[in-house]
Short mmCIF file of C-alpha atoms in Angstrom, two decimals:
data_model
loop_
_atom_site.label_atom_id
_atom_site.label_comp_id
_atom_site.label_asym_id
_atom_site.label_seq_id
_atom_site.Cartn_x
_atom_site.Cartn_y
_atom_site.Cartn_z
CA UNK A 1 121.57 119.09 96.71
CA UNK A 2 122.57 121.15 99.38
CA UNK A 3 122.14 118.45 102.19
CA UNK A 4 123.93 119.59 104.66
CA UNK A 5 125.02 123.45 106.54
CA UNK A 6 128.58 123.15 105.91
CA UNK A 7 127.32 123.24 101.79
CA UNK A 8 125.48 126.17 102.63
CA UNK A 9 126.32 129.92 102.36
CA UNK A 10 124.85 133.40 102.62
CA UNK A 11 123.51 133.48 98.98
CA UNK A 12 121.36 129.98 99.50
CA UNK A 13 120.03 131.02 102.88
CA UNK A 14 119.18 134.44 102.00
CA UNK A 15 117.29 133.37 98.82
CA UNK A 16 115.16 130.67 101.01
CA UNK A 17 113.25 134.44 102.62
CA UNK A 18 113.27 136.51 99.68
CA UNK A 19 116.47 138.14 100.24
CA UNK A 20 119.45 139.34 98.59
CA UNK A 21 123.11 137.66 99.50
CA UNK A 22 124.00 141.09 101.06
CA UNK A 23 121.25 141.00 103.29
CA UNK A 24 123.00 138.26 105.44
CA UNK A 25 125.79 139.02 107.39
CA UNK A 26 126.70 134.81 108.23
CA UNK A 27 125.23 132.29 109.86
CA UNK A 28 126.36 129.57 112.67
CA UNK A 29 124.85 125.99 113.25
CA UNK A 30 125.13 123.28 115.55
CA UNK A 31 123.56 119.74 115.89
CA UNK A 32 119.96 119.63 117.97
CA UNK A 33 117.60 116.77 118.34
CA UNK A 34 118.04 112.97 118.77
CA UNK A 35 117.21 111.45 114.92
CA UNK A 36 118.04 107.83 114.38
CA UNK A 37 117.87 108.37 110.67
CA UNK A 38 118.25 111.91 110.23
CA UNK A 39 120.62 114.55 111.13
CA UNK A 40 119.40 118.04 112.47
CA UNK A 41 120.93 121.33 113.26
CA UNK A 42 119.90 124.95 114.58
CA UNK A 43 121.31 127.33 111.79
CA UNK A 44 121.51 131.16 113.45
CA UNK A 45 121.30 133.61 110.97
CA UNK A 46 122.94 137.19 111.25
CA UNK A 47 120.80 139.77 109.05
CA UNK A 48 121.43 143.29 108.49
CA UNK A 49 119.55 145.80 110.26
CA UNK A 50 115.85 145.89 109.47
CA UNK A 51 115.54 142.82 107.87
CA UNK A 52 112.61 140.82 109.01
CA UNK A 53 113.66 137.38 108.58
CA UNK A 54 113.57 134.66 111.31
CA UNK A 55 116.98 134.72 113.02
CA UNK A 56 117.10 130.78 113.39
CA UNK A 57 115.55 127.75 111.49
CA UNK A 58 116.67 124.20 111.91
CA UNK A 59 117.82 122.08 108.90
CA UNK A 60 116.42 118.28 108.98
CA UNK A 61 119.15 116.32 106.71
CA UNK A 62 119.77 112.85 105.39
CA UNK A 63 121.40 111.29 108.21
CA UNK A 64 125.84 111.11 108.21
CA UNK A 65 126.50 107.55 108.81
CA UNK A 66 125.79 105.81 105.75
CA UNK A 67 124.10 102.71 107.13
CA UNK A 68 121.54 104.91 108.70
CA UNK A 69 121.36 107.17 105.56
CA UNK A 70 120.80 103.92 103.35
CA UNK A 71 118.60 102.84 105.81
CA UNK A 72 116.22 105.42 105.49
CA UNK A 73 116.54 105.92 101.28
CA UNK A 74 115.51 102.18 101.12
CA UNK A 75 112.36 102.68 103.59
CA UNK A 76 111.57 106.13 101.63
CA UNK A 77 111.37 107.86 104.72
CA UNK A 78 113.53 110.95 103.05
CA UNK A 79 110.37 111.15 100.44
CA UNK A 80 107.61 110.49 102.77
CA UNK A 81 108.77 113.48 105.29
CA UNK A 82 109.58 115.95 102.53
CA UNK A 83 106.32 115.04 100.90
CA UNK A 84 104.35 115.61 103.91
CA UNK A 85 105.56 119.05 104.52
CA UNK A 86 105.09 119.87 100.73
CA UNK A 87 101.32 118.18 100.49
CA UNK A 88 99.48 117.99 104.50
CA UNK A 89 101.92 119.74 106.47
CA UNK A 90 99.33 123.08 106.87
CA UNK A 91 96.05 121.59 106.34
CA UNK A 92 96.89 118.56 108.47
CA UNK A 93 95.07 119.91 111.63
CA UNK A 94 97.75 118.86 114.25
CA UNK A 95 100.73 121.65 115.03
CA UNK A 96 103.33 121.43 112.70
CA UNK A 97 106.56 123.65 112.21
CA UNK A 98 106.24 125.84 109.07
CA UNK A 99 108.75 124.68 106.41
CA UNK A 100 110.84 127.39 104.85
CA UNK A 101 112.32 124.92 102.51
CA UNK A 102 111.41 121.16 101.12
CA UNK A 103 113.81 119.36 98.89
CA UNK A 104 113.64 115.72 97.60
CA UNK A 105 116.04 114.09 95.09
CA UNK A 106 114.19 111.43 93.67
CA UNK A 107 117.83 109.95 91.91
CA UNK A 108 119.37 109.65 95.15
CA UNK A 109 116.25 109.30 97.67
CA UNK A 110 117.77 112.28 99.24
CA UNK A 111 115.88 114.82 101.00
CA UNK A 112 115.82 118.29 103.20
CA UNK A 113 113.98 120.29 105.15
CA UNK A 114 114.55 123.92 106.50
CA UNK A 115 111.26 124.59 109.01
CA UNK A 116 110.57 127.04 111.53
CA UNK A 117 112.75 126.76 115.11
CA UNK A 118 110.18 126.00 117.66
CA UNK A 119 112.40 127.17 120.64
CA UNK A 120 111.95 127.46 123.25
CA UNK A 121 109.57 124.37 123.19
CA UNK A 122 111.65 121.70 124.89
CA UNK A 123 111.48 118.13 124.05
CA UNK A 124 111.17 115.48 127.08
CA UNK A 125 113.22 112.30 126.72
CA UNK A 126 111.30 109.60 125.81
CA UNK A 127 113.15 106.99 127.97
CA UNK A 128 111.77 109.55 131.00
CA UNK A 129 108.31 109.35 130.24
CA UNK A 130 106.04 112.27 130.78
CA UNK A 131 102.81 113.40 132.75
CA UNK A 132 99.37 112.42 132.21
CA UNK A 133 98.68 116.20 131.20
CA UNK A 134 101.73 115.59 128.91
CA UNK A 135 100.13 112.76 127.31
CA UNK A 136 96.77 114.09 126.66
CA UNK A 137 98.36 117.11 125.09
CA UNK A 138 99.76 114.91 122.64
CA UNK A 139 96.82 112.72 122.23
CA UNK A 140 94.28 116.32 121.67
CA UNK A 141 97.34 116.70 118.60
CA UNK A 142 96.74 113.03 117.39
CA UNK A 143 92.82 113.57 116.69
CA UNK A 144 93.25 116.69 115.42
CA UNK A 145 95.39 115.14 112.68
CA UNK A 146 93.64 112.00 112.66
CA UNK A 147 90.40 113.76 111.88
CA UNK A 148 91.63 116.26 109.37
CA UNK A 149 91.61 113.47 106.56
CA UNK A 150 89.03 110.74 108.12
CA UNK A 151 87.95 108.15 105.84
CA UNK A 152 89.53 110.10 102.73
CA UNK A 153 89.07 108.48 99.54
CA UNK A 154 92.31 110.21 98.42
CA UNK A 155 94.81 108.29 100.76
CA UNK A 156 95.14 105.65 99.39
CA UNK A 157 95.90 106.67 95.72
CA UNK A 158 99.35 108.65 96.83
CA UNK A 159 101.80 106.19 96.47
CA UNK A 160 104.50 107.56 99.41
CA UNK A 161 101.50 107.27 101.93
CA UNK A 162 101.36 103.83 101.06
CA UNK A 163 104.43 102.27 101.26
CA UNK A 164 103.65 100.13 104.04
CA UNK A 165 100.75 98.71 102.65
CA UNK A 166 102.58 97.34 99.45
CA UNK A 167 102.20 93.35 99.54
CA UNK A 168 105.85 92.77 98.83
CA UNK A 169 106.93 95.28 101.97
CA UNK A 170 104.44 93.15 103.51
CA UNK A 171 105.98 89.77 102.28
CA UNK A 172 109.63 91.33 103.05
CA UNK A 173 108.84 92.47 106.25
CA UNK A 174 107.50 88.56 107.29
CA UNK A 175 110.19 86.78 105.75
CA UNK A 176 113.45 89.16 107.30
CA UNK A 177 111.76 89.55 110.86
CA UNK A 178 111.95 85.76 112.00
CA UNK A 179 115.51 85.96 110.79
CA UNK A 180 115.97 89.14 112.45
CA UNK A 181 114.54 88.39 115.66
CA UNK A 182 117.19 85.93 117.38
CA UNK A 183 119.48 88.18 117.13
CA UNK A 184 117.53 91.13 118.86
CA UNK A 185 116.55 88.76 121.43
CA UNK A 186 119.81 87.76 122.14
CA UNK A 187 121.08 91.18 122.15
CA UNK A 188 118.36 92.30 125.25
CA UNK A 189 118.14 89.31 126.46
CA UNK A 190 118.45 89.68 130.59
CA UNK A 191 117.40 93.16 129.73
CA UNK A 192 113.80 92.34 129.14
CA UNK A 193 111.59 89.84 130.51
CA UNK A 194 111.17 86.74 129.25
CA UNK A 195 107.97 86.86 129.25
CA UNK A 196 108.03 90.00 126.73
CA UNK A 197 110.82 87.91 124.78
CA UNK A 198 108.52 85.00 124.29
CA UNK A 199 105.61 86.90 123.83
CA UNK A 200 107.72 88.92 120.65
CA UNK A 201 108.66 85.10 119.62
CA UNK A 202 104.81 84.56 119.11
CA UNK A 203 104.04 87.57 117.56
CA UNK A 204 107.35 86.97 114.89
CA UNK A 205 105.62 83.51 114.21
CA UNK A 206 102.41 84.99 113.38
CA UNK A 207 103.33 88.37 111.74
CA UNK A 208 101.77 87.15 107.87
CA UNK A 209 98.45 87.23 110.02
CA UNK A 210 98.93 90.41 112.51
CA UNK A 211 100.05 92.59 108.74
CA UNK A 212 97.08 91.57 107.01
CA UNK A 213 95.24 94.69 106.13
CA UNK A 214 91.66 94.46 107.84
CA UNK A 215 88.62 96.74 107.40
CA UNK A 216 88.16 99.84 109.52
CA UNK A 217 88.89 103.89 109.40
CA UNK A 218 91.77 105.13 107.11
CA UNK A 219 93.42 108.15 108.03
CA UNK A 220 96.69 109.90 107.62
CA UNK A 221 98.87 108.79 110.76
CA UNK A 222 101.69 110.37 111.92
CA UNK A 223 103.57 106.23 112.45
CA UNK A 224 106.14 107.21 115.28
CA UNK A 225 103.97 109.21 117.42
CA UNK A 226 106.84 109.49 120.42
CA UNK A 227 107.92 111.90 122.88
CA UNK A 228 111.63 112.06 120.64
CA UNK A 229 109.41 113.11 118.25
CA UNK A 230 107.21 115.89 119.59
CA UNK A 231 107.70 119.65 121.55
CA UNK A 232 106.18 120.55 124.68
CA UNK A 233 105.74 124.95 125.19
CA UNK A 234 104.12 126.50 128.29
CA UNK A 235 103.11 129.30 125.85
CA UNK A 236 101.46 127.75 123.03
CA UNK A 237 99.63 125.30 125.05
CA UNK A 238 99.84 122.25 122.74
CA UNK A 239 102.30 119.79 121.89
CA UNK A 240 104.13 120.10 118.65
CA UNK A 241 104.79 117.09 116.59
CA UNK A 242 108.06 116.58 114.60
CA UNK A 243 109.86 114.08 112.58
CA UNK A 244 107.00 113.06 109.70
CA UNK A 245 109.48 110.28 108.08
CA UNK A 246 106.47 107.71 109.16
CA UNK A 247 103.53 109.51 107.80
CA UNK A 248 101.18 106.85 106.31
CA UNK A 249 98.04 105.67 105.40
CA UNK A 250 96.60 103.56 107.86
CA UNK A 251 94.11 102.62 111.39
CA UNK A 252 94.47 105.80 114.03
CA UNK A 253 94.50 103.77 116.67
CA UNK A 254 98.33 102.53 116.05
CA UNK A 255 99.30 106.01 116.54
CA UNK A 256 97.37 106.25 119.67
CA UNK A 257 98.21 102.97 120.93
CA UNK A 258 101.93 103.56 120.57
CA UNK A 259 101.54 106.63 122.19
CA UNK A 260 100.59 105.63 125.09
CA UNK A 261 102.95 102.82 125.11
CA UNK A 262 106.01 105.32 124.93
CA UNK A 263 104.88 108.09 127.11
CA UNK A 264 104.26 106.71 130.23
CA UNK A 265 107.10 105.52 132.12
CA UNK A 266 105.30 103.37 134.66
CA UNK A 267 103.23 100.38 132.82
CA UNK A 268 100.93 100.22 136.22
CA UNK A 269 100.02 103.59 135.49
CA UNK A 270 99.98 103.18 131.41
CA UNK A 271 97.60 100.17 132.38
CA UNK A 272 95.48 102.46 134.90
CA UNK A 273 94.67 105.02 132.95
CA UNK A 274 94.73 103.86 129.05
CA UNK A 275 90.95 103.08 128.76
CA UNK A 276 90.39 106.52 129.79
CA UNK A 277 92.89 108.49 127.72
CA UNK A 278 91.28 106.36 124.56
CA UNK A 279 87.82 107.57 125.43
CA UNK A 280 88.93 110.81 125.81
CA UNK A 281 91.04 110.66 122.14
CA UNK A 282 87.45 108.89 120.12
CA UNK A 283 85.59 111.63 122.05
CA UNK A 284 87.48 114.46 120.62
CA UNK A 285 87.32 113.01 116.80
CA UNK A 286 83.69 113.76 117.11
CA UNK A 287 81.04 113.10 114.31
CA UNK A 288 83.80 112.14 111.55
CA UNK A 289 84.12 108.74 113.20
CA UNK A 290 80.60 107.79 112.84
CA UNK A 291 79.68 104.46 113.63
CA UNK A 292 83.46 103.83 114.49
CA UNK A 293 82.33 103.60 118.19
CA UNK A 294 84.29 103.13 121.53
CA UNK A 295 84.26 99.87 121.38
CA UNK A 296 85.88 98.97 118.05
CA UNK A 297 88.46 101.95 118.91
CA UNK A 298 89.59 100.08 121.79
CA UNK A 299 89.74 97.08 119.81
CA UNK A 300 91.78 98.39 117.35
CA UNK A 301 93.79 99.97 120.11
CA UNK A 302 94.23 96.66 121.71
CA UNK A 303 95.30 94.88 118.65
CA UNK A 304 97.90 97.95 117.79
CA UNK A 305 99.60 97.29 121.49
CA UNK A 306 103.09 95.62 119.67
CA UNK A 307 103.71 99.19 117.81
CA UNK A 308 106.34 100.14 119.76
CA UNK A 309 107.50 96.12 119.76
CA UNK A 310 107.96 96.14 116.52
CA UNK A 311 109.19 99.35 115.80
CA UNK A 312 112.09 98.69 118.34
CA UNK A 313 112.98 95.37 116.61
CA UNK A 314 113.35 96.65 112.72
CA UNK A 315 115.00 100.22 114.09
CA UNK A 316 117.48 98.68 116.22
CA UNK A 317 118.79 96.06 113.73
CA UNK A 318 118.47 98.83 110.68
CA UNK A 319 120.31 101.83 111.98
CA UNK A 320 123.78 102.83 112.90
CA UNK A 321 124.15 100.96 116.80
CA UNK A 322 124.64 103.49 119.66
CA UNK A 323 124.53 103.03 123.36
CA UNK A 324 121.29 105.73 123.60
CA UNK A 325 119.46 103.78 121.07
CA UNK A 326 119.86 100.51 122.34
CA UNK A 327 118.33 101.64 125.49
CA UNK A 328 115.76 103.80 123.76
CA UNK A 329 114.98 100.61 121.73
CA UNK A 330 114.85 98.72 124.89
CA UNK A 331 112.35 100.89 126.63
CA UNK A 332 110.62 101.26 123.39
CA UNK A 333 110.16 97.68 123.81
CA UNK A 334 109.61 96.86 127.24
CA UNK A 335 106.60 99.29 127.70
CA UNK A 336 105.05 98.02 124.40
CA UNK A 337 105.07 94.72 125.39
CA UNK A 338 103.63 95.09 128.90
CA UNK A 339 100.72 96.80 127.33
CA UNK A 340 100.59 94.07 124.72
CA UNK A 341 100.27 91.59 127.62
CA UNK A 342 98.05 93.34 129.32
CA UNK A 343 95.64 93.65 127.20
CA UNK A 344 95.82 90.30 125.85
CA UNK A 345 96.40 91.71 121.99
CA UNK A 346 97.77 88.01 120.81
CA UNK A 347 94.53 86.99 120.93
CA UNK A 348 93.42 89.45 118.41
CA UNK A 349 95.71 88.20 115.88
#
């Protein structure tokens, strides 16, 4: 597999639009984007005159440091992403970069993607939050895709979507997290509150309970629905989601929840306007949801408040330690767990 640019040349790239080795002069790349688990880069492409090929595209590849890389072949997420773009990528309602290329290696859980360069849609650090108008851009993506596959019998036959439902994932996931969790609490401890810390001490001691599947809407989710992870362009007018290495079968309202959680840098404000940005996501789903009404939503909202809590703990103790992600992590964290406070989602468990 060709898994990474410096393996490329003009004969591979050429071929990926039809075209003959001739027909491209060279080609330049350089690293973009912020993946934990994967490794990006904007590939330039110089055609001859009057070829109509795209003169960029960026390569998604499996990630350089090998704890990170390993990381991500044992948690499938190579598969999952490349079998998104392959299988739901275009009729997955929410806007997706068109894939040139999609390449798995099922041998070595391997994967790559070559997909359209979105610039210049810019990306907004998650650890600086963004606007209300921000949000609800990205929220108007998350019920498009949410909707696009409502309730579909299909879902939970394909295997890769499902991953995360397995009961021994499950049973893994409950037995390594109370071993994993003093550690990450002594790593951000006096970074955190306590009373985030000791609220993440109660969920670890009832996660058996919190992971038990329970009845209400399957859809496909998107599972790291983050500003990292998403494009923001004047032009096109809607946000543009990335990274798919998450995509699952599962409740909406974790992506929405989570969401939220991330985006907004200010939990008074998170907490201020969150019943209203949740009304405003179950609105736009429409007559799919039927008699999945606002109040179960925000149920299930409430009780998927430690998304980001959780998703901070496994990450940061899986993948290659940086100073960026540790903070990332830590924000990741902080802003789940006031929300989980607020709105009381232990009791749900």
């Amino acid at each position: 597999m060709r898994d990474h640019p410096e393996k490329f040349d003009v004969g591979f790239l050429a071929d990926i639009f039809g075209q003959k080795a001739d027909a491209l002069h060279g080609f330049e790349f350089a690293p973009v984007g912020t993946g934990q688990v994967g490794d990006s880069f904007r590939v330039t492409l110089d055609w001859a005159d009057g070829v109509e090929a795209p003169s960029s595209l960026v390569a998604k590849c499996p990630a350089g440091d090998a704890t990170s890389r390993e990381t991500a072949r044992n948690l499938h997420l190579y598969e999952i992403e490349t079998q998104f773009y392959a299988q739901f990528a275009a009729a997955c309602g929410a806007r997706v970069p068109h894939s040139y290329l999609v390449d798995y290696d099922a041998a070595s859980g391997d994967g790559i993607l070559m997909f359209e360069d979105m610039a210049p849609a810019q990306q907004i650090a998650q650890m600086d939050g963004c606007s209300l108008a921000q949000l609800e851009l990205a929220l108007d993506e998350a019920a498009l895709l949410h909707k696009s596959h409502w309730n579909d019998a299909r879902l939970p036959d394909i295997a890769w979507l499902n991953y995360s439902q397995d009961a021994e994932r499950r049973a893994f996931l409950t037995s390594v997290l109370p071993a994993m969790y003093p550690e990450w609490r002594a790593r951000y401890e006096g970074r955190l509150s306590a009373d985030i810390l000791d609220m993440g001490a109660e969920l670890v001691a009832r996660f058996g309970d919190y992971i038990t599947p329970r009845p209400g809407p399957v859809v496909l989710t998107h599972g790291d629905l983050r500003l990292d992870n998403m494009l923001f362009s004047d032009a096109a007018g809607r946000a543009i989601l990335l990274d798919w290495q998450t995509a699952s079968c599962g409740n909406p309202m974790g992506d929405v929840a989570y969401c939220i959680q991330t985006s907004l840098s200010d939990k008074n404000a998170r907490a201020t306007h969150e019943q209203d940005l949740v009304a405003r996501y179950h609105a736009a789903l429409g007559a799919c949801v039927g008699d999945y009404d606002g109040a179960a939503a925000w149920a299930d909202y409430r009780r998927a408040a430690f998304a980001g809590f959780i998703m901070a703990v496994f990450s940061a103790m899986m993948v290659e330690r940086t100073e960026r992600g540790d903070e990332m992590f830590a924000v990741m964290a902080e802003r789940s767990g006031w929300q989980a406070l607020h709105v009381d989602a232990l009791s749900l468990i």
